[in-house]
Tab-separated table of C-alpha atoms in Angstrom:
chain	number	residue	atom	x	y	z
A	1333	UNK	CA	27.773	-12.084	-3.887
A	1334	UNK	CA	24.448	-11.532	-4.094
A	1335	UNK	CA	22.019	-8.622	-6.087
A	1336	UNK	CA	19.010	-8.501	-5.643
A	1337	UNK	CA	16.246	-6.459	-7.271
A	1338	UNK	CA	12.406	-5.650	-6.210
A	1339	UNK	CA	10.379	-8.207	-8.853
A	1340	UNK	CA	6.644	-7.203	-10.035
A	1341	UNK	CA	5.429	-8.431	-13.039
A	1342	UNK	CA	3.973	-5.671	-14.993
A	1343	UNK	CA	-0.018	-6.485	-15.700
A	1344	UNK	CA	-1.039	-3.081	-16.685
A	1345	UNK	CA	-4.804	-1.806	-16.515
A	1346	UNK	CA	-3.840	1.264	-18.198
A	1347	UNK	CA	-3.912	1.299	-22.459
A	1348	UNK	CA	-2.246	4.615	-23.088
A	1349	UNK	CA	0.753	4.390	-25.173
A	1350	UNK	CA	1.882	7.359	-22.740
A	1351	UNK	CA	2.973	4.555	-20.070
A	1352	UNK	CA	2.522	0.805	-21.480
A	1353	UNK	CA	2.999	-0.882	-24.598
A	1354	UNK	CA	1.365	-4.349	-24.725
A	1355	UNK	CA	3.473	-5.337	-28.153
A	1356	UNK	CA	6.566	-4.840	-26.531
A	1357	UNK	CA	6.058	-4.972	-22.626
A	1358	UNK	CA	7.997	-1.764	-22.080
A	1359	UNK	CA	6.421	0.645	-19.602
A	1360	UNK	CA	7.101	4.298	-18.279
A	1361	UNK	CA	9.745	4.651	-15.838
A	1362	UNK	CA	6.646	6.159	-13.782
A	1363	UNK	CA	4.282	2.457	-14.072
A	1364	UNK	CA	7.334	0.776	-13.291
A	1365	UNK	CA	7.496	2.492	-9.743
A	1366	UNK	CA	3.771	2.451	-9.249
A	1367	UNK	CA	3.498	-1.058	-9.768
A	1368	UNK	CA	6.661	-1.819	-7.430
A	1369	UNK	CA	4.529	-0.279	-4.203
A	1370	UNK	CA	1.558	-2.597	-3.244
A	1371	UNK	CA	0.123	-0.057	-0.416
A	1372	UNK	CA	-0.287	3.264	-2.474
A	1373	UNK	CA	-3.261	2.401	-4.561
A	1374	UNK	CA	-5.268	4.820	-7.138
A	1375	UNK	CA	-8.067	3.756	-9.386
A	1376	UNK	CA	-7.667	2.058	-12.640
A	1377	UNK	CA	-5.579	4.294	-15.529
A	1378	UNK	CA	-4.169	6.133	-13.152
A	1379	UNK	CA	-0.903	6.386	-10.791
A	1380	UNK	CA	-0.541	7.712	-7.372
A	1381	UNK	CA	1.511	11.083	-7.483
A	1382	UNK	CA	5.113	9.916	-7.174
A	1383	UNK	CA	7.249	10.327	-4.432
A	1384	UNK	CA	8.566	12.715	-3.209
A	1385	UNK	CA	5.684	14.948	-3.526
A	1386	UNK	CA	4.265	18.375	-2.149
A	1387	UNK	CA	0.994	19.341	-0.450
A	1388	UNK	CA	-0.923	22.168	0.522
A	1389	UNK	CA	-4.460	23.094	1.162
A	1390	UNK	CA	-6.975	21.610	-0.760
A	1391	UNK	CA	-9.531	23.792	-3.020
A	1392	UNK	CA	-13.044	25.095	-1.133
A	1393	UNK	CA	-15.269	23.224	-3.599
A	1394	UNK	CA	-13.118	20.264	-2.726
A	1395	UNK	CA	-13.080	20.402	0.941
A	1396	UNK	CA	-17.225	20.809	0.265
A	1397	UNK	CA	-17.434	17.693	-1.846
A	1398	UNK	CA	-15.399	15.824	1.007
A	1399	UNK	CA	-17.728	17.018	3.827
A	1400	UNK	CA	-20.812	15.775	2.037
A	1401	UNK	CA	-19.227	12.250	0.631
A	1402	UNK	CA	-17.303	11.607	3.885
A	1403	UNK	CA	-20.079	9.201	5.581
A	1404	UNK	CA	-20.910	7.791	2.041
A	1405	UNK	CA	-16.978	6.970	1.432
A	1406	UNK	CA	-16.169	5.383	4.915
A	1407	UNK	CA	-19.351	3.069	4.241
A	1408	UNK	CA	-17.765	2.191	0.784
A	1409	UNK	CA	-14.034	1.583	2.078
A	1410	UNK	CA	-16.012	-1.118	4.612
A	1411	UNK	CA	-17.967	-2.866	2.477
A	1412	UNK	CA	-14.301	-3.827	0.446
A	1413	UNK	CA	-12.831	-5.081	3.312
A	1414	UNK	CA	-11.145	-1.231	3.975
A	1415	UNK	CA	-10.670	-0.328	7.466
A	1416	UNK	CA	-10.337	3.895	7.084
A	1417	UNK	CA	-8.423	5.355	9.771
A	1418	UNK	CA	-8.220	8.536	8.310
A	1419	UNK	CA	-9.268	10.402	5.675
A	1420	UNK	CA	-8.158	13.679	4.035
A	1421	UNK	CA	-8.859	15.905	0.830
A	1422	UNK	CA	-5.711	17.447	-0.151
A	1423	UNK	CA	-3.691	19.412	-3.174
A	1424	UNK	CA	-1.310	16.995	-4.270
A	1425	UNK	CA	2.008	17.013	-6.875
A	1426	UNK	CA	5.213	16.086	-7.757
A	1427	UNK	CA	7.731	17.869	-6.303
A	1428	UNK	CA	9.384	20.243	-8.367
A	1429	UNK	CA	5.739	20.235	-11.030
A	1430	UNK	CA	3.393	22.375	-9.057
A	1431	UNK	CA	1.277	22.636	-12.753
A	1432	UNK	CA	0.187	19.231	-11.961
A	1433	UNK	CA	-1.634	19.508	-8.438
A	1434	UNK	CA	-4.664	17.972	-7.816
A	1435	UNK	CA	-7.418	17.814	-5.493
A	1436	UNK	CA	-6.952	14.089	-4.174
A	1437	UNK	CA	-8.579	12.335	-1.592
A	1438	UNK	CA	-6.169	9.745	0.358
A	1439	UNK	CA	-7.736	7.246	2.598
A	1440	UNK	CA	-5.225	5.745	4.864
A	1441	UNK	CA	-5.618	2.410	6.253
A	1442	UNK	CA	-3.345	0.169	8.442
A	1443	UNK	CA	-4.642	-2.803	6.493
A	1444	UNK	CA	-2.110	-4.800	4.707
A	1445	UNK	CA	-4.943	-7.122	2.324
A	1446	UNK	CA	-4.926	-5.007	-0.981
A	1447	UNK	CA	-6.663	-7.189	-3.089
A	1448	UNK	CA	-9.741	-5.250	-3.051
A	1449	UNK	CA	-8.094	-1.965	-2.988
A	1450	UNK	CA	-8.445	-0.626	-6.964
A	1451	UNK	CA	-11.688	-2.014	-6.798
A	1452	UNK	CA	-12.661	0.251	-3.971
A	1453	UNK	CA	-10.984	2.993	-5.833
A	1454	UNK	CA	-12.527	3.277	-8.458
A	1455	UNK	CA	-15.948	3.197	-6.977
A	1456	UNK	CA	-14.933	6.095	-4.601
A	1457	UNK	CA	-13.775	7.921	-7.348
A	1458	UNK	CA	-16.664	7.313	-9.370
A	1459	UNK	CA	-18.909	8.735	-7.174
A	1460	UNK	CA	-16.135	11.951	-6.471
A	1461	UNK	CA	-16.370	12.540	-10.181
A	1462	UNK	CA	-20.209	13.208	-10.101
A	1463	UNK	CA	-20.118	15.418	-7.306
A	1464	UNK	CA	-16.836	17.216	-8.650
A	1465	UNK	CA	-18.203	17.933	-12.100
A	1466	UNK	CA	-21.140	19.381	-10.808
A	1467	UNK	CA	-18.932	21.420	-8.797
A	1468	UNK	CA	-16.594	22.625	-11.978
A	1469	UNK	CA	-13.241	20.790	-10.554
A	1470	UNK	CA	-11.747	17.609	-10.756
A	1471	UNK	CA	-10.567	15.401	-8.147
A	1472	UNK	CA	-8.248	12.292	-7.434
A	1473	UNK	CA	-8.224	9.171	-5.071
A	1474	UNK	CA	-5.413	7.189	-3.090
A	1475	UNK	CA	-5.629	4.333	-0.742
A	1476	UNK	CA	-2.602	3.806	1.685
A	1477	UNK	CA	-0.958	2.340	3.938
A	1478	UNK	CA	1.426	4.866	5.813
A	1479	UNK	CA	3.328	2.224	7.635
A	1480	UNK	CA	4.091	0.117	4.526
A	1481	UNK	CA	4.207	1.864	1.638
A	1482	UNK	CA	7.352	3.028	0.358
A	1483	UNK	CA	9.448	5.321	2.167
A	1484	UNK	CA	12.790	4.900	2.147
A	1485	UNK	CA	16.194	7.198	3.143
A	1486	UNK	CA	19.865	7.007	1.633
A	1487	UNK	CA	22.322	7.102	4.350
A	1488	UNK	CA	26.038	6.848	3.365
A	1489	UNK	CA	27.915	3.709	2.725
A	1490	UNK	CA	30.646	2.873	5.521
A	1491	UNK	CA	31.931	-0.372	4.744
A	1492	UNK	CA	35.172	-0.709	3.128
A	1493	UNK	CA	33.915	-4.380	1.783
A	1494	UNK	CA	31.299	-2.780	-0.036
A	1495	UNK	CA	33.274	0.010	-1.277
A	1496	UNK	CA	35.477	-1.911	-2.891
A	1497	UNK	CA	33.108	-4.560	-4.871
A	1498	UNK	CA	31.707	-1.498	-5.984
A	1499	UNK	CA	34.658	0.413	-7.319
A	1500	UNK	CA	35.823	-3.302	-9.137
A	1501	UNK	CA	32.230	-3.355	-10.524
A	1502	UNK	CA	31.725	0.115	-12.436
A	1503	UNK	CA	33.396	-0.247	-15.507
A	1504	UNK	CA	31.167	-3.245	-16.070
A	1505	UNK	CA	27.882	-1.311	-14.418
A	1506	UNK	CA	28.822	1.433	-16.533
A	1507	UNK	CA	28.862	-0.688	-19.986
A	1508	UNK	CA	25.371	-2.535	-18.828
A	1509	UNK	CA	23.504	0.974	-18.374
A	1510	UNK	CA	24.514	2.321	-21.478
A	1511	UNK	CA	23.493	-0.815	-23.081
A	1512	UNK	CA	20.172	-1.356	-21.805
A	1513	UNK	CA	18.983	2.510	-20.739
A	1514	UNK	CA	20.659	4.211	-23.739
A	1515	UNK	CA	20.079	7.785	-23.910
A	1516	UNK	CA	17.294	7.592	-21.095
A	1517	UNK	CA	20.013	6.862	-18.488
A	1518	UNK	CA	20.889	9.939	-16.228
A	1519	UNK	CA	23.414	9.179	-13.733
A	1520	UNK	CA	24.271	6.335	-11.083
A	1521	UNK	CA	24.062	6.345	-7.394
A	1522	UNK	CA	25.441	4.049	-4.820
A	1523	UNK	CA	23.762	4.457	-1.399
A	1524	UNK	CA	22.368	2.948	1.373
A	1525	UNK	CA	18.464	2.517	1.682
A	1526	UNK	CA	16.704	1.826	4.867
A	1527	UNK	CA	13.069	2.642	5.611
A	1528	UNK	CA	12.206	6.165	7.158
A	1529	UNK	CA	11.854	5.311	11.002
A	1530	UNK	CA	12.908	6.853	14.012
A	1531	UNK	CA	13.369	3.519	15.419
A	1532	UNK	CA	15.808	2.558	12.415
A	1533	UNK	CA	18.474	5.169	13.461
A	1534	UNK	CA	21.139	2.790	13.519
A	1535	UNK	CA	20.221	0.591	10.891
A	1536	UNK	CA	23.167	0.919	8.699
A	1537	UNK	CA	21.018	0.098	5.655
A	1538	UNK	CA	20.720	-2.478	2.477
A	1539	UNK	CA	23.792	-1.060	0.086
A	1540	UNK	CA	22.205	-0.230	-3.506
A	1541	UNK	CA	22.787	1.244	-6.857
A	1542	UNK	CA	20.432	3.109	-8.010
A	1543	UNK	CA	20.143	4.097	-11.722
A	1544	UNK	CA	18.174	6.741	-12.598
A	1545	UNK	CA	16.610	8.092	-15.802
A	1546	UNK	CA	14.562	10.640	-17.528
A	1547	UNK	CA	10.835	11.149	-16.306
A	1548	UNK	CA	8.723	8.912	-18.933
A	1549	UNK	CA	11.553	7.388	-20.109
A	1550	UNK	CA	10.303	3.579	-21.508
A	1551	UNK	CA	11.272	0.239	-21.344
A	1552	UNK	CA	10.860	-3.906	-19.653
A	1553	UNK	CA	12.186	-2.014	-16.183
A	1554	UNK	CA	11.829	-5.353	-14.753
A	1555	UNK	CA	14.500	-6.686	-17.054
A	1556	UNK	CA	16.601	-4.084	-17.141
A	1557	UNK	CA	17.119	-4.488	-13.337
A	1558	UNK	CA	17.447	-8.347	-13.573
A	1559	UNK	CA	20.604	-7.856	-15.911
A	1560	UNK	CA	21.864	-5.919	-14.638
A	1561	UNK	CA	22.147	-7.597	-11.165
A	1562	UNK	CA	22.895	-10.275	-13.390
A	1563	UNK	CA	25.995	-8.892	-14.792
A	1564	UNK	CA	27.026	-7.260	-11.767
A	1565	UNK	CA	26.729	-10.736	-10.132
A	1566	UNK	CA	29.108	-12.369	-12.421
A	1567	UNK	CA	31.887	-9.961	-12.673
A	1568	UNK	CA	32.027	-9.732	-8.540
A	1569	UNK	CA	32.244	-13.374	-8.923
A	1570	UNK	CA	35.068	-13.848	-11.871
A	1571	UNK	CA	37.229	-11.342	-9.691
A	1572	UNK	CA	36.688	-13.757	-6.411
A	1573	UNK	CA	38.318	-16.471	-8.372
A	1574	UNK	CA	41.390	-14.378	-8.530
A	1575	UNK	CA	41.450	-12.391	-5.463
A	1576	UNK	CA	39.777	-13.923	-2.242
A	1577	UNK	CA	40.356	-10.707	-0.596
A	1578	UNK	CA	37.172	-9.604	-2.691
A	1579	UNK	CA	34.226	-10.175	0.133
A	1580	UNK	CA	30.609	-11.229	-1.271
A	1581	UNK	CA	27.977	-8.342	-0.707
A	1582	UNK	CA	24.344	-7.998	-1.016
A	1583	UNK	CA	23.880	-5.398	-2.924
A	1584	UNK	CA	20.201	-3.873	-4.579
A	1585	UNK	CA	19.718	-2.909	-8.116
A	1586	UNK	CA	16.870	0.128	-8.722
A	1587	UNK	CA	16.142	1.473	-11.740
A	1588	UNK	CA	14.076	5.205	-10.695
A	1589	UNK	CA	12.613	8.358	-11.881
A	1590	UNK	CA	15.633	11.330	-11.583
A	1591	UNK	CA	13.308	13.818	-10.636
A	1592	UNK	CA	11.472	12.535	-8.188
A	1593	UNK	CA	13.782	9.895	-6.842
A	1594	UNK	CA	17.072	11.941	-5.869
A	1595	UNK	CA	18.882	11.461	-3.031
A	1596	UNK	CA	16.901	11.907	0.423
A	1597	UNK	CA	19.038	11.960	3.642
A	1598	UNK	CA	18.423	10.393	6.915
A	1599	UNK	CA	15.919	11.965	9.544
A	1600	UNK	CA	17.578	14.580	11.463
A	1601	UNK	CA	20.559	15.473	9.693
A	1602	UNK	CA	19.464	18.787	8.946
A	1603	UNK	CA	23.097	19.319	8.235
A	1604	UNK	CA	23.067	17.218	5.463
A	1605	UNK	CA	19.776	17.731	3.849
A	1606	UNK	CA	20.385	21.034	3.126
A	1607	UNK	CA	23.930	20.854	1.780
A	1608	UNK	CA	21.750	17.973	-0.346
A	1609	UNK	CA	19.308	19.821	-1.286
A	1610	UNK	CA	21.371	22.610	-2.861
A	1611	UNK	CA	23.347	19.793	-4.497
A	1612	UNK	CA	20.050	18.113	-5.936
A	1613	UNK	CA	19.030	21.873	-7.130
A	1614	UNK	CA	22.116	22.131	-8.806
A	1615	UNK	CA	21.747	18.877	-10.662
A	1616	UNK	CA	18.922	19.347	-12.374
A	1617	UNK	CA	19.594	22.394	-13.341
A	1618	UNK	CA	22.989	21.533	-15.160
A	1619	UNK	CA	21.359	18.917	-16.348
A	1620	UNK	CA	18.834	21.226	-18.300
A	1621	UNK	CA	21.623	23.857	-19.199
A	1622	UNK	CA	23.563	20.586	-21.396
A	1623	UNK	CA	21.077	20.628	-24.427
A	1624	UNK	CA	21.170	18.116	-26.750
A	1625	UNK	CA	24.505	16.760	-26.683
A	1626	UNK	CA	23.845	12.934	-24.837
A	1627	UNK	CA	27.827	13.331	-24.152
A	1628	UNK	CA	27.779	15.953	-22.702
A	1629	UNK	CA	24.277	15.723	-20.265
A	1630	UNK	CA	25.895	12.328	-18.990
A	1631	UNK	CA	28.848	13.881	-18.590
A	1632	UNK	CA	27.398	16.875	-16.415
A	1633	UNK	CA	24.842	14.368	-14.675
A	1634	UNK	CA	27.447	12.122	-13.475
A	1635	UNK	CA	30.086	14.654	-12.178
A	1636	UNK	CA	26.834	16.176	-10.112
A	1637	UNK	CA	25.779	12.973	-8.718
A	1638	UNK	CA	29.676	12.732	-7.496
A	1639	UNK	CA	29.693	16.099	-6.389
A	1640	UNK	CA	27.197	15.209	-3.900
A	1641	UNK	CA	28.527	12.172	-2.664
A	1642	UNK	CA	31.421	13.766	-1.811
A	1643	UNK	CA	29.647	16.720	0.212
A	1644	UNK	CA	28.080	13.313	2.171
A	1645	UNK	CA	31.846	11.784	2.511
A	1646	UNK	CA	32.817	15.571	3.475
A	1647	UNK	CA	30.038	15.147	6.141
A	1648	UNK	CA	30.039	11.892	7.263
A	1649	UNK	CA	33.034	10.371	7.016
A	1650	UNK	CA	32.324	8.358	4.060
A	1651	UNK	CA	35.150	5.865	2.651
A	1652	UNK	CA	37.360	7.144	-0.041
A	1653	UNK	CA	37.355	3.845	-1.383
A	1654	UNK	CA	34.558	4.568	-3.799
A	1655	UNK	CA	34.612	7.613	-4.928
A	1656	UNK	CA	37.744	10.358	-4.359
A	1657	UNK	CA	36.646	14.057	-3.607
A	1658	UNK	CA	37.807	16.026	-6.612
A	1659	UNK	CA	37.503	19.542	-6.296
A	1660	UNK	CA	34.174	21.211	-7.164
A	1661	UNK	CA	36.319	23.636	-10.087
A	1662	UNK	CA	36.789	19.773	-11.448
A	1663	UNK	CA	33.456	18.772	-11.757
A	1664	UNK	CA	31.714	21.148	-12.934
A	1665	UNK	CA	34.521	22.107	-16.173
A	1666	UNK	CA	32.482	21.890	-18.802
């Protein structure tokens, strides 16, 4: 078997004990994710609004500060090596934290050479941040690539193979979480991930478990994922000694953000996303209503995260292999 997980060593450029400790190498959850996505690019000390995120209409004084800089900044992107394609001024935040929008301009490129990117950054939004203060508001700067950056879809997993490895692997998954994630650990998904294409329609998808945690939770993310594969890795293959019936898979390890990184169905099934949207709703919502008890919040999180995958099975046909559908009066007992 083989597990795999997404390696980036972690050479921060930002000091503030609010996302990286240089004693111990542990990071936010948030840095972690920033630093795994090579095309989404903001300037030094600071991260590009996480995914999945809202938009809406940028500010007046923005769009105005835009309009004047806009030769000024295309210039700039050139002379590091940035080709702009486009270029837009938006309100930008995290989905489900509207108190954090921010004017941000994004300059998307299709170049794929990012070495000079945080450079160019920074000296975009230096000169943003002269104009903006002198207009009273503040403003942010990206630099992507659309076409590569991250932007992945779970789709359901269909193989019996898989569904099995997984299954013989939880107890094990289960003890390696609560060993290295502790109280920060929220609940654990198994899904598949494929990027967001039309053209990958029928791309069954890379299998994965994803485990996610509380927003700002800290830690060596890197490591954490790297065990755990490791683990994972050598229980699938102590039970192959014993039962060649047990197939190898290739399965990916994430470690992600639960707000921001929840579930996100397939293009088109508008069926689906909606059933998984009220499911997501309800998740975070009986997560908050748990208080203090760490019992009882893993408890709540877990049952919801199984909740939903059965609405997908419900939906899709997905093998009862991996997870039975209990019924909802089950789940959410208290």
């Amino acid at each position: 078997m083989g597990v795999v997980c997404k390696k980036r060593k972690i050479v921060s450029s930002i000091s503030s004990p609010e996302h990286f400790d240089p004693t111990t190498g542990a990071c936010s959850i948030e840095l972690y994710l920033a630093n795994k996505e090579p095309f989404r690019v903001a300037p030094t000390s600071r991260i590009p609004v996480p995914q999945p995120y809202d938009s809406e209409k940028c500010s007046e004084k923005a769009c105005n500060v835009e309009e004047d800089l806009h030769d000024s900044i295309v210039e700039v992107a050139n002379s590091f090596g940035i080709t702009c394609q486009s270029m837009s001024i938006v309100k930008l935040w995290e989905r489900g934290l509207p108190n954090t929008a921010k004017d941000t301009l994004v300059i998307s490129t299709s170049d794929t050479n990012t070495t000079r990117w945080e450079e160019a950054a920074n000296y975009i939004y230096n000169m943003l941040e002269k104009a903006a203060s002198s207009a009273g508001i503040k403003m942010e700067v990206e630099i992507q690539n659309p076409n590569e950056m991250y932007n992945d879809v779970s789709v359901p997993i269909r193989d019996d193979d898989i569904c099995r490895v997984l299954d013989i692997i939880k107890p094990a998954l289960m003890a390696e979480v609560d060993k290295n994630c502790g109280t920060s650990w929220t609940s654990i998904a198994y899904h598949c991930r494929k990027r967001r294409f039309p053209e990958n329609r029928e791309d069954p998808g890379q299998p994965a478990i994803i485990i996610f945690v509380n927003p700002g939770s800290m830690a060596p993310w890197g490591q954490v994922e790297e065990r755990t594969a490791d683990i994972i890795d050598s229980e699938v293959e102590a039970r192959r000694a014993h039962d060649d019936g047990v197939k190898k898979a290739m399965i990916k390890v994430d470690v992600k953000d639960m707000q921001r990184n929840v579930a996100e169905p397939e293009i088109g099934e508008q069926k689906d996303a909606r059933k998984l949207s009220i499911l997501d709703r309800l998740f975070v919502e009986n997560t908050k209503l748990s208080g203090d008890s760490t019992k009882t919040s893993k408890l709540h999180c877990f049952t919801a995260s199984r909740l939903r995958d059965s609405v997908l099975h419900n939906l899709t046909a997905w093998p009862r292999g991996l997870i039975s559908a209990p019924r909802v009066a089950d789940l959410w007992r208290p």
